[in-house]
PDB file of C-alpha atoms and ligand atoms in Angstrom:
ATOM      1  CA  MET W   1     126.184  98.767 118.216  1.00 59.00           C
ATOM      2  CA  THR W   2     124.345  97.635 115.108  1.00 66.00           C
ATOM      3  CA  HIS W   3     122.206 100.194 113.303  1.00 88.00           C
ATOM      4  CA  LYS W   4     119.537  98.376 111.442  1.00 97.00           C
ATOM      5  CA  LYS W   5     119.214  99.838 107.930  1.00 98.00           C
ATOM      6  CA  ALA W   6     115.999 100.502 106.000  1.00 98.00           C
ATOM      7  CA  MET W   7     114.515 102.405 103.108  1.00 98.00           C
ATOM      8  CA  LEU W   8     111.620 104.852 103.393  1.00 98.00           C
ATOM      9  CA  ILE W   9     109.545 104.902 100.222  1.00 98.00           C
ATOM     10  CA  ASP W  10     107.222 107.902 100.106  1.00 98.00           C
ATOM     11  CA  ILE W  11     104.730 106.971  97.354  1.00 98.00           C
ATOM     12  CA  SER W  12     103.502 110.638  97.183  1.00 98.00           C
ATOM     13  CA  LEU W  13     106.966 111.706  95.905  1.00 98.00           C
ATOM     14  CA  CYS W  14     107.479 109.011  93.260  1.00 98.00           C
ATOM     15  CA  VAL W  15     107.177 110.277  89.684  1.00 98.00           C
ATOM     16  CA  GLY W  16     107.568 106.908  87.978  1.00 98.00           C
ATOM     17  CA  CYS W  17     110.830 107.667  86.254  1.00 98.00           C
ATOM     18  CA  ASN W  18     112.102 104.198  86.847  1.00 98.00           C
ATOM     19  CA  ALA W  19     115.548 105.360  87.861  1.00 98.00           C
ATOM     20  CA  CYS W  20     115.430 103.054  90.844  1.00 98.00           C
ATOM     21  CA  GLN W  21     115.116  99.985  88.623  1.00 98.00           C
ATOM     22  CA  ALA W  22     117.807 101.256  86.215  1.00 98.00           C
ATOM     23  CA  GLY W  23     120.189 101.958  89.185  1.00 98.00           C
ATOM     24  CA  CYS W  24     119.434  98.430  90.619  1.00 98.00           C
ATOM     25  CA  LYS W  25     120.083  96.773  87.292  1.00 98.00           C
ATOM     26  CA  GLU W  26     123.378  98.577  86.840  1.00 98.00           C
ATOM     27  CA  GLU W  27     124.495  97.715  90.356  1.00 98.00           C
ATOM     28  CA  ASN W  28     123.625  94.035  89.842  1.00 98.00           C
ATOM     29  CA  GLY W  29     124.797  93.624  86.212  1.00 98.00           C
ATOM     30  CA  LEU W  30     121.259  92.867  84.961  1.00 98.00           C
ATOM     31  CA  PRO W  31     120.059  93.659  81.420  1.00 98.00           C
ATOM     32  CA  PRO W  32     118.921  97.266  81.273  1.00 97.00           C
ATOM     33  CA  ASN W  33     115.516  96.879  79.652  1.00 96.00           C
ATOM     34  CA  GLU W  34     112.566  98.382  81.556  1.00 97.00           C
ATOM     35  CA  GLU W  35     110.379  95.761  83.379  1.00 98.00           C
ATOM     36  CA  LYS W  36     106.960  96.202  84.962  1.00 97.00           C
ATOM     37  CA  TYR W  37     107.081  93.186  87.250  1.00 97.00           C
ATOM     38  CA  LEU W  38     109.566  91.499  89.550  1.00 98.00           C
ATOM     39  CA  SER W  39     111.522  88.910  87.574  1.00 97.00           C
ATOM     40  CA  LEU W  40     114.828  87.163  87.388  1.00 97.00           C
ATOM     41  CA  THR W  41     116.268  90.365  85.896  1.00 98.00           C
ATOM     42  CA  ALA W  42     114.191  92.949  87.833  1.00 98.00           C
ATOM     43  CA  TYR W  43     114.795  92.959  91.613  1.00 98.00           C
ATOM     44  CA  THR W  44     112.584  95.994  91.945  1.00 98.00           C
ATOM     45  CA  ALA W  45     109.629  97.110  89.751  1.00 98.00           C
ATOM     46  CA  LEU W  46     107.004  99.835  89.671  1.00 98.00           C
ATOM     47  CA  SER W  47     103.258  99.115  89.788  1.00 96.00           C
ATOM     48  CA  LYS W  48     100.925 101.941  88.772  1.00 97.00           C
ATOM     49  CA  TYR W  49      97.628 102.678  90.473  1.00 97.00           C
ATOM     50  CA  ASN W  50      95.906 105.617  88.820  1.00 96.00           C
ATOM     51  CA  ASP W  51      98.481 108.409  89.251  1.00 95.00           C
ATOM     52  CA  LEU W  52     100.511 106.678  91.949  1.00 98.00           C
ATOM     53  CA  TYR W  53     103.627 104.430  91.555  1.00 98.00           C
ATOM     54  CA  VAL W  54     104.553 101.793  94.106  1.00 98.00           C
ATOM     55  CA  ARG W  55     107.957 100.090  94.178  1.00 98.00           C
ATOM     56  CA  ARG W  56     107.945  96.346  94.878  1.00 97.00           C
ATOM     57  CA  MET W  57     110.913  94.395  96.060  1.00 98.00           C
ATOM     58  CA  CYS W  58     112.002  92.086  98.859  1.00 98.00           C
ATOM     59  CA  GLN W  59     110.901  93.668 102.158  1.00 98.00           C
ATOM     60  CA  HIS W  60     113.862  92.180 104.048  1.00 98.00           C
ATOM     61  CA  CYS W  61     111.536  91.237 106.852  1.00 98.00           C
ATOM     62  CA  ASP W  62     112.833  91.423 110.468  1.00 97.00           C
ATOM     63  CA  VAL W  63     111.735  87.837 111.018  1.00 96.00           C
ATOM     64  CA  PRO W  64     111.661  86.455 107.462  1.00 97.00           C
ATOM     65  CA  THR W  65     109.438  83.514 106.598  1.00 96.00           C
ATOM     66  CA  CYS W  66     111.755  82.606 103.731  1.00 97.00           C
ATOM     67  CA  VAL W  67     114.645  82.157 106.156  1.00 97.00           C
ATOM     68  CA  SER W  68     112.553  80.147 108.606  1.00 96.00           C
ATOM     69  CA  VAL W  69     111.415  77.620 105.963  1.00 96.00           C
ATOM     70  CA  CYS W  70     114.782  77.167 104.144  1.00 97.00           C
ATOM     71  CA  PRO W  71     115.930  73.688 105.309  1.00 96.00           C
ATOM     72  CA  VAL W  72     119.634  74.234 104.500  1.00 97.00           C
ATOM     73  CA  GLY W  73     120.243  77.795 105.651  1.00 97.00           C
ATOM     74  CA  ALA W  74     120.651  79.207 102.094  1.00 98.00           C
ATOM     75  CA  LEU W  75     118.730  82.315 103.216  1.00 98.00           C
ATOM     76  CA  THR W  76     120.022  84.253 106.182  1.00 98.00           C
ATOM     77  CA  LYS W  77     119.024  87.520 107.880  1.00 97.00           C
ATOM     78  CA  SER W  78     121.820  89.951 108.854  1.00 96.00           C
ATOM     79  CA  GLY W  79     121.551  92.113 111.925  1.00 94.00           C
ATOM     80  CA  VAL W  80     122.017  95.217 109.701  1.00 96.00           C
ATOM     81  CA  GLY W  81     118.986  94.279 107.540  1.00 96.00           C
ATOM     82  CA  PRO W  82     119.664  92.352 104.376  1.00 98.00           C
ATOM     83  CA  VAL W  83     118.192  88.903 103.858  1.00 98.00           C
ATOM     84  CA  SER W  84     120.946  87.207 101.791  1.00 98.00           C
ATOM     85  CA  TYR W  85     120.994  84.156  99.640  1.00 98.00           C
ATOM     86  CA  ASP W  86     123.759  81.581  99.194  1.00 97.00           C
ATOM     87  CA  GLY W  87     123.252  79.672  95.897  1.00 96.00           C
ATOM     88  CA  GLU W  88     125.912  77.079  96.859  1.00 96.00           C
ATOM     89  CA  LYS W  89     123.760  75.912  99.808  1.00 97.00           C
ATOM     90  CA  CYS W  90     120.395  76.060  97.946  1.00 96.00           C
ATOM     91  CA  ILE W  91     118.866  72.671  97.079  1.00 95.00           C
ATOM     92  CA  GLY W  92     116.141  74.172  94.890  1.00 94.00           C
ATOM     93  CA  CYS W  93     113.221  73.049  97.193  1.00 95.00           C
ATOM     94  CA  ARG W  94     111.540  76.390  96.491  1.00 96.00           C
ATOM     95  CA  TYR W  95     109.926  76.546  99.969  1.00 96.00           C
ATOM     96  CA  CYS W  96     110.920  80.204 100.124  1.00 97.00           C
ATOM     97  CA  LEU W  97     108.736  80.960  97.086  1.00 97.00           C
ATOM     98  CA  GLN W  98     105.736  79.392  98.741  1.00 96.00           C
ATOM     99  CA  ALA W  99     106.380  80.990 102.055  1.00 96.00           C
ATOM    100  CA  CYS W 100     107.065  84.660 101.200  1.00 97.00           C
ATOM    101  CA  PRO W 101     103.980  86.673 102.054  1.00 96.00           C
ATOM    102  CA  PHE W 102     104.939  89.269  99.483  1.00 97.00           C
ATOM    103  CA  HIS W 103     105.499  86.814  96.574  1.00 97.00           C
ATOM    104  CA  VAL W 104     108.993  88.124  95.987  1.00 98.00           C
ATOM    105  CA  PRO W 105     111.589  85.388  95.237  1.00 98.00           C
ATOM    106  CA  LYS W 106     111.846  84.291  91.633  1.00 98.00           C
ATOM    107  CA  TYR W 107     113.292  81.000  90.505  1.00 96.00           C
ATOM    108  CA  GLU W 108     115.447  80.182  87.475  1.00 95.00           C
ATOM    109  CA  TRP W 109     113.182  77.425  86.169  1.00 91.00           C
ATOM    110  CA  SER W 110     115.094  77.080  82.881  1.00 88.00           C
ATOM    111  CA  SER W 111     118.666  76.966  84.244  1.00 87.00           C
ATOM    112  CA  THR W 112     120.593  73.710  84.718  1.00 85.00           C
ATOM    113  CA  LYS W 113     121.883  75.045  88.090  1.00 86.00           C
ATOM    114  CA  PRO W 114     118.856  77.142  89.178  1.00 90.00           C
ATOM    115  CA  SER W 115     119.020  79.858  91.870  1.00 95.00           C
ATOM    116  CA  ILE W 116     116.644  82.150  93.623  1.00 97.00           C
ATOM    117  CA  ARG W 117     116.659  85.832  92.576  1.00 98.00           C
ATOM    118  CA  LYS W 118     115.463  88.794  94.591  1.00 98.00           C
ATOM    119  CA  CYS W 119     116.549  92.218  95.823  1.00 98.00           C
ATOM    120  CA  LYS W 120     119.799  91.831  97.843  1.00 98.00           C
ATOM    121  CA  PHE W 121     119.579  95.148  99.721  1.00 98.00           C
ATOM    122  CA  CYS W 122     122.984  96.032  98.253  1.00 98.00           C
ATOM    123  CA  PRO W 123     125.042  94.446 101.085  1.00 96.00           C
ATOM    124  CA  ASN W 124     128.395  95.440  99.509  1.00 96.00           C
ATOM    125  CA  ARG W 125     127.363  99.029  99.558  1.00 97.00           C
ATOM    126  CA  LEU W 126     125.973  98.846 103.080  1.00 96.00           C
ATOM    127  CA  ALA W 127     129.315  97.424 104.194  1.00 95.00           C
ATOM    128  CA  LYS W 128     131.048 100.485 102.838  1.00 96.00           C
ATOM    129  CA  GLY W 129     128.620 102.882 104.504  1.00 96.00           C
ATOM    130  CA  ARG W 130     127.007 103.767 101.166  1.00 98.00           C
ATOM    131  CA  PRO W 131     123.265 103.966 100.356  1.00 98.00           C
ATOM    132  CA  THR W 132     121.573 101.341  98.221  1.00 98.00           C
ATOM    133  CA  ALA W 133     121.828 101.887  94.457  1.00 98.00           C
ATOM    134  CA  CYS W 134     118.112 102.505  94.037  1.00 98.00           C
ATOM    135  CA  ALA W 135     118.051 105.137  96.784  1.00 98.00           C
ATOM    136  CA  GLU W 136     121.068 106.843  95.345  1.00 98.00           C
ATOM    137  CA  ALA W 137     119.507 106.938  91.909  1.00 98.00           C
ATOM    138  CA  CYS W 138     116.099 108.392  93.084  1.00 98.00           C
ATOM    139  CA  PRO W 139     116.013 112.006  91.913  1.00 98.00           C
ATOM    140  CA  THR W 140     113.057 113.081  94.073  1.00 98.00           C
ATOM    141  CA  GLY W 141     113.874 111.566  97.481  1.00 98.00           C
ATOM    142  CA  ALA W 142     110.890 109.178  97.031  1.00 98.00           C
ATOM    143  CA  THR W 143     113.295 106.389  98.179  1.00 98.00           C
ATOM    144  CA  LYS W 144     115.408 107.315 101.146  1.00 98.00           C
ATOM    145  CA  PHE W 145     118.059 105.078 102.703  1.00 98.00           C
ATOM    146  CA  GLY W 146     119.149 105.275 106.392  1.00 98.00           C
ATOM    147  CA  ASP W 147     118.957 103.904 109.925  1.00 98.00           C
ATOM    148  CA  ARG W 148     115.522 102.249 110.440  1.00 98.00           C
ATOM    149  CA  ASP W 149     114.887 104.119 113.744  1.00 98.00           C
ATOM    150  CA  GLU W 150     115.667 107.514 112.142  1.00 98.00           C
ATOM    151  CA  LEU W 151     113.523 106.763 109.050  1.00 98.00           C
ATOM    152  CA  LEU W 152     110.584 105.883 111.294  1.00 98.00           C
ATOM    153  CA  ILE W 153     110.978 109.264 113.083  1.00 98.00           C
ATOM    154  CA  GLU W 154     111.230 110.981 109.680  1.00 98.00           C
ATOM    155  CA  ALA W 155     108.062 109.131 108.477  1.00 98.00           C
ATOM    156  CA  ALA W 156     106.124 110.165 111.587  1.00 98.00           C
ATOM    157  CA  ARG W 157     107.329 113.750 111.170  1.00 98.00           C
ATOM    158  CA  ARG W 158     106.069 113.861 107.582  1.00 98.00           C
ATOM    159  CA  ILE W 159     102.630 112.512 108.609  1.00 98.00           C
ATOM    160  CA  ASN W 160     102.375 115.030 111.459  1.00 98.00           C
ATOM    161  CA  ALA W 161     103.539 117.931 109.346  1.00 98.00           C
ATOM    162  CA  GLU W 162     101.044 117.255 106.559  1.00 95.00           C
ATOM    163  CA  PRO W 163      98.166 115.215 108.102  1.00 87.00           C
ATOM    164  CA  GLY W 164      95.981 115.707 105.040  1.00 94.00           C
ATOM    165  CA  LYS W 165      98.617 114.380 102.689  1.00 97.00           C
ATOM    166  CA  TYR W 166      99.254 110.934 104.180  1.00 98.00           C
ATOM    167  CA  VAL W 167      97.214 108.168 105.715  1.00 98.00           C
ATOM    168  CA  THR W 168      98.327 107.764 109.321  1.00 97.00           C
ATOM    169  CA  ARG W 169     100.100 104.479 108.829  1.00 97.00           C
ATOM    170  CA  ILE W 170     103.700 103.498 108.044  1.00 98.00           C
ATOM    171  CA  TYR W 171     103.471 100.214 106.159  1.00 97.00           C
ATOM    172  CA  GLY W 172     106.330  97.900 107.285  1.00 97.00           C
ATOM    173  CA  GLU W 173     106.691  99.430 110.761  1.00 97.00           C
ATOM    174  CA  GLN W 174     104.993  96.442 112.289  1.00 96.00           C
ATOM    175  CA  ASP W 175     103.551  94.400 109.495  1.00 95.00           C
ATOM    176  CA  VAL W 176     104.683  90.732 109.722  1.00 95.00           C
ATOM    177  CA  GLY W 177     106.745  91.861 112.732  1.00 96.00           C
ATOM    178  CA  GLY W 178     108.438  94.736 110.894  1.00 97.00           C
ATOM    179  CA  THR W 179     110.335  95.075 107.664  1.00 98.00           C
ATOM    180  CA  SER W 180     113.320  97.000 106.366  1.00 98.00           C
ATOM    181  CA  MET W 181     111.082  98.600 103.634  1.00 98.00           C
ATOM    182  CA  LEU W 182     108.901 101.354 105.088  1.00 98.00           C
ATOM    183  CA  TYR W 183     106.191 103.041 103.010  1.00 98.00           C
ATOM    184  CA  LEU W 184     104.241 106.246 103.282  1.00 98.00           C
ATOM    185  CA  SER W 185     101.130 106.635 101.182  1.00 98.00           C
ATOM    186  CA  PRO W 186      98.527 109.371 100.341  1.00 98.00           C
ATOM    187  CA  VAL W 187      95.748 106.768 100.012  1.00 98.00           C
ATOM    188  CA  PRO W 188      94.867 103.578 102.002  1.00 97.00           C
ATOM    189  CA  PHE W 189      97.457 100.959 101.327  1.00 97.00           C
ATOM    190  CA  GLU W 190      94.823  98.421 100.394  1.00 97.00           C
ATOM    191  CA  GLU W 191      94.079 100.600  97.311  1.00 97.00           C
ATOM    192  CA  LEU W 192      97.653 100.125  96.199  1.00 98.00           C
ATOM    193  CA  GLY W 193      97.706  96.336  96.325  1.00 96.00           C
ATOM    194  CA  PHE W 194      99.302  96.093  99.800  1.00 96.00           C
ATOM    195  CA  ASP W 195      98.084  93.216 101.925  1.00 91.00           C
ATOM    196  CA  SER W 196      96.974  94.659 105.225  1.00 83.00           C
ATOM    197  CA  ARG W 197      95.674  91.316 106.544  1.00 88.00           C
ATOM    198  CA  LEU W 198      99.147  89.968 107.264  1.00 89.00           C
ATOM    199  CA  GLY W 199      99.086  91.191 110.824  1.00 84.00           C
ATOM    200  CA  LYS W 200     101.869  92.271 113.197  1.00 83.00           C
ATOM    201  CA  ILE W 201     103.036  88.889 114.338  1.00 79.00           C
ATOM    202  CA  PRO W 202     106.006  87.414 112.345  1.00 83.00           C
ATOM    203  CA  MET W 203     104.777  84.594 110.167  1.00 75.00           C
ATOM    204  CA  PRO W 204     107.317  82.072 111.377  1.00 78.00           C
ATOM    205  CA  MET W 205     105.940  82.524 114.883  1.00 70.00           C
ATOM    206  CA  LEU W 206     102.373  82.022 113.689  1.00 65.00           C
ATOM    207  CA  THR W 207     103.389  78.818 112.019  1.00 64.00           C
ATOM    208  CA  MET W 208     105.218  77.507 115.023  1.00 57.00           C
ATOM    209  CA  SER W 209     102.331  78.488 117.227  1.00 54.00           C
ATOM    210  CA  ALA W 210      99.874  76.617 114.969  1.00 54.00           C
ATOM    211  CA  LEU W 211     102.087  73.592 114.629  1.00 50.00           C
ATOM    212  CA  SER W 212     102.681  73.394 118.399  1.00 52.00           C
ATOM    213  CA  LYS W 213      98.855  72.761 118.838  1.00 55.00           C
ATOM    214  CA  VAL W 214      99.081  69.657 116.583  1.00 53.00           C
ATOM    215  CA  PRO W 215     100.428  66.659 118.534  1.00 53.00           C
ATOM    216  CA  ASN W 216     103.766  65.310 117.242  1.00 50.00           C
ATOM    217  CA  VAL W 217     104.059  67.802 114.379  1.00 44.00           C
ATOM    218  CA  LEU W 218     107.033  69.627 115.863  1.00 44.00           C
ATOM    219  CA  SER W 219     108.942  66.489 116.470  1.00 44.00           C
ATOM    220  CA  VAL W 220     107.980  65.071 113.093  1.00 44.00           C
ATOM    221  CA  GLY W 221     108.913  68.338 111.453  1.00 47.00           C
ATOM    222  CA  GLY W 222     112.256  68.259 113.212  1.00 46.00           C
ATOM    223  CA  VAL W 223     112.955  64.798 111.975  1.00 44.00           C
ATOM    224  CA  LEU W 224     111.990  65.705 108.437  1.00 49.00           C
ATOM    225  CA  LEU W 225     114.253  68.789 108.514  1.00 49.00           C
ATOM    226  CA  ALA W 226     117.066  66.713 109.951  1.00 44.00           C
ATOM    227  CA  GLY W 227     116.499  64.237 107.177  1.00 48.00           C
ATOM    228  CA  ILE W 228     116.733  66.936 104.524  1.00 47.00           C
ATOM    229  CA  TRP W 229     119.814  68.258 106.122  1.00 45.00           C
ATOM    230  CA  TRP W 230     121.399  64.760 106.266  1.00 43.00           C
ATOM    231  CA  ILE W 231     120.577  64.163 102.508  1.00 44.00           C
ATOM    232  CA  THR W 232     122.053  67.489 101.502  1.00 42.00           C
ATOM    233  CA  ASN W 233     125.111  67.087 103.647  1.00 44.00           C
ATOM    234  CA  ARG W 234     125.570  63.495 102.487  1.00 42.00           C
ATOM    235  CA  ARG W 235     125.309  64.646  98.795  1.00 41.00           C
ATOM    236  CA  THR W 236     128.014  67.181  99.342  1.00 42.00           C
ATOM    237  CA  GLU W 237     130.251  64.652 101.070  1.00 46.00           C
ATOM    238  CA  VAL W 238     129.811  62.146  98.210  1.00 44.00           C
ATOM    239  CA  GLN W 239     130.516  64.770  95.660  1.00 45.00           C
ATOM    240  CA  ALA W 240     133.669  65.859  97.397  1.00 49.00           C
ATOM    241  CA  HIS W 241     134.725  62.163  97.748  1.00 50.00           C
ATOM    242  CA  GLU W 242     134.146  61.443  94.108  1.00 53.00           C
ATOM    243  CA  SER W 243     136.026  64.555  93.125  1.00 54.00           C
ATOM    244  CA  ALA W 244     138.998  63.577  95.311  1.00 54.00           C
ATOM    245  CA  LEU W 245     138.940  60.094  93.835  1.00 54.00           C
ATOM    246  CA  LYS W 246     139.084  61.558  90.256  1.00 55.00           C
ATOM    247  CA  GLN W 247     142.097  63.581  91.414  1.00 57.00           C
ATOM    248  CA  GLY W 248     143.757  60.536  92.957  1.00 55.00           C
ATOM    249  CA  LYS W 249     143.752  62.136  96.393  1.00 48.00           C
ATOM    250  CA  THR W 250     142.007  59.326  98.266  1.00 44.00           C
ATOM    251  CA  GLN W 251     141.242  55.636  98.251  1.00 44.00           C
ATOM    252  CA  PRO W 252     137.773  54.224  97.355  1.00 42.00           C
ATOM    253  CA  GLN W 253     135.696  53.371 100.456  1.00 41.00           C
ATOM    254  CA  GLU W 254     134.759  49.701 100.692  1.00 36.00           C
ATOM    255  CA  ASP W 255     131.439  50.256 102.402  1.00 38.00           C
ATOM    256  CA  ASP W 256     129.891  53.573 101.561  1.00 37.00           C
ATOM    257  CA  GLU W 257     126.329  52.553 102.637  1.00 32.00           C
TER     258      GLU W 257
HETATM  259  S1  LIG U   1     109.756  89.724 101.555  1.00 81.25           S
HETATM  260 FE1  LIG U   1     109.750  87.485 101.224  1.00 81.25          FE
HETATM  261  S2  LIG U   1     111.767  87.034 100.350  1.00 81.25           S
HETATM  262 FE2  LIG U   1     111.906  89.045 101.281  1.00 81.25          FE
HETATM  263  S3  LIG U   1     112.587  88.670 103.413  1.00 81.25           S
HETATM  264 FE3  LIG U   1     110.368  88.776 103.509  1.00 81.25          FE
HETATM  265  S4  LIG U   1     109.800  86.601 103.376  1.00 81.25           S
HETATM  266 FE4  LIG U   1     111.911  86.748 102.615  1.00 81.25          FE
HETATM  267  S1  LIG U   2     118.330  97.629  97.587  1.00 81.25           S
HETATM  268 FE1  LIG U   2     119.901  97.147  95.940  1.00 81.25          FE
HETATM  269  S2  LIG U   2     119.238  95.164  95.164  1.00 81.25           S
HETATM  270 FE2  LIG U   2     117.480  95.934  96.307  1.00 81.25          FE
HETATM  271  S3  LIG U   2     116.268  97.071  94.788  1.00 81.25           S
HETATM  272 FE3  LIG U   2     117.587  98.531  95.645  1.00 81.25          FE
HETATM  273  S4  LIG U   2     119.369  98.544  94.303  1.00 81.25           S
HETATM  274 FE4  LIG U   2     118.228  96.683  93.899  1.00 81.25          FE
HETATM  275  S1  LIG U   3     113.671 106.742  91.078  1.00 81.25           S
HETATM  276 FE1  LIG U   3     112.481 107.573  92.819  1.00 81.25          FE
HETATM  277  S2  LIG U   3     110.913 108.825  91.850  1.00 81.25           S
HETATM  278 FE2  LIG U   3     111.795 107.556  90.248  1.00 81.25          FE
HETATM  279  S3  LIG U   3     110.507 105.824  90.210  1.00 81.25           S
HETATM  280 FE3  LIG U   3     112.122 105.296  91.584  1.00 81.25          FE
HETATM  281  S4  LIG U   3     111.374 105.812  93.547  1.00 81.25           S
HETATM  282 FE4  LIG U   3     110.063 106.838  92.052  1.00 81.25          FE
END
């Protein structure tokens, strides 16, 4: 049985020490300087709203829009939770940047072999039964790692135990169909920059629903995606063939179209 993992971020407990970003940077071999915004070298960052701190990072959506728009399967969702990225498959179309409702993925614009960068949800740690590096680093329990079902129970328990302390909402429980990052807040989420207009329906389903009302769009879209896949696949085949030629492992093809 798969236990879907998640993190519960209790904004009321965060003291803004930035240990989560430091732990993440150490885990991922990123430069240790403190950063205020998500970037190629900051997979998580703290935003400040008056006296409250909010962690931003990939939400690892249950039905991720980034995965649904990637034409080559470079982004994938694991049953345990992480949305992973394979730079070898990526063709740099940057559809994922446009599609993410939380504006998370960053792109290496200046690199000759650019990749997408974002929080990875520490998959190597999860595979060993360990917590994420940011949760392990948090000294106050503001970020807690665990099974998503259990964290939802814990979040509801905290709201019920101290009804005056929290708004009665767990952000991420159902937003965009549910996410692996769950938040508790002492003030309405809109005041902290959360987008509460995203709704409960996963974005890929909204897109498919809208497209299905436009005649021929689905079939045209399918053909387009198939075309992108063919070009990508063909490019890989040609590269492999040229490489084999250089190494004298094969004969030149007479008609390579
Ligand atoms: S937050 Fe954005 S990048 Fe992360 S899984 Fe969701 S859609 Fe993808
Ligand atoms: S889950 Fe891992 S990669 Fe994501 S912010 Fe936390 S430490 Fe960084
Ligand atoms: S380590 Fe914990 S308390 Fe410190 S900033 Fe991160 S989430 Fe907040």
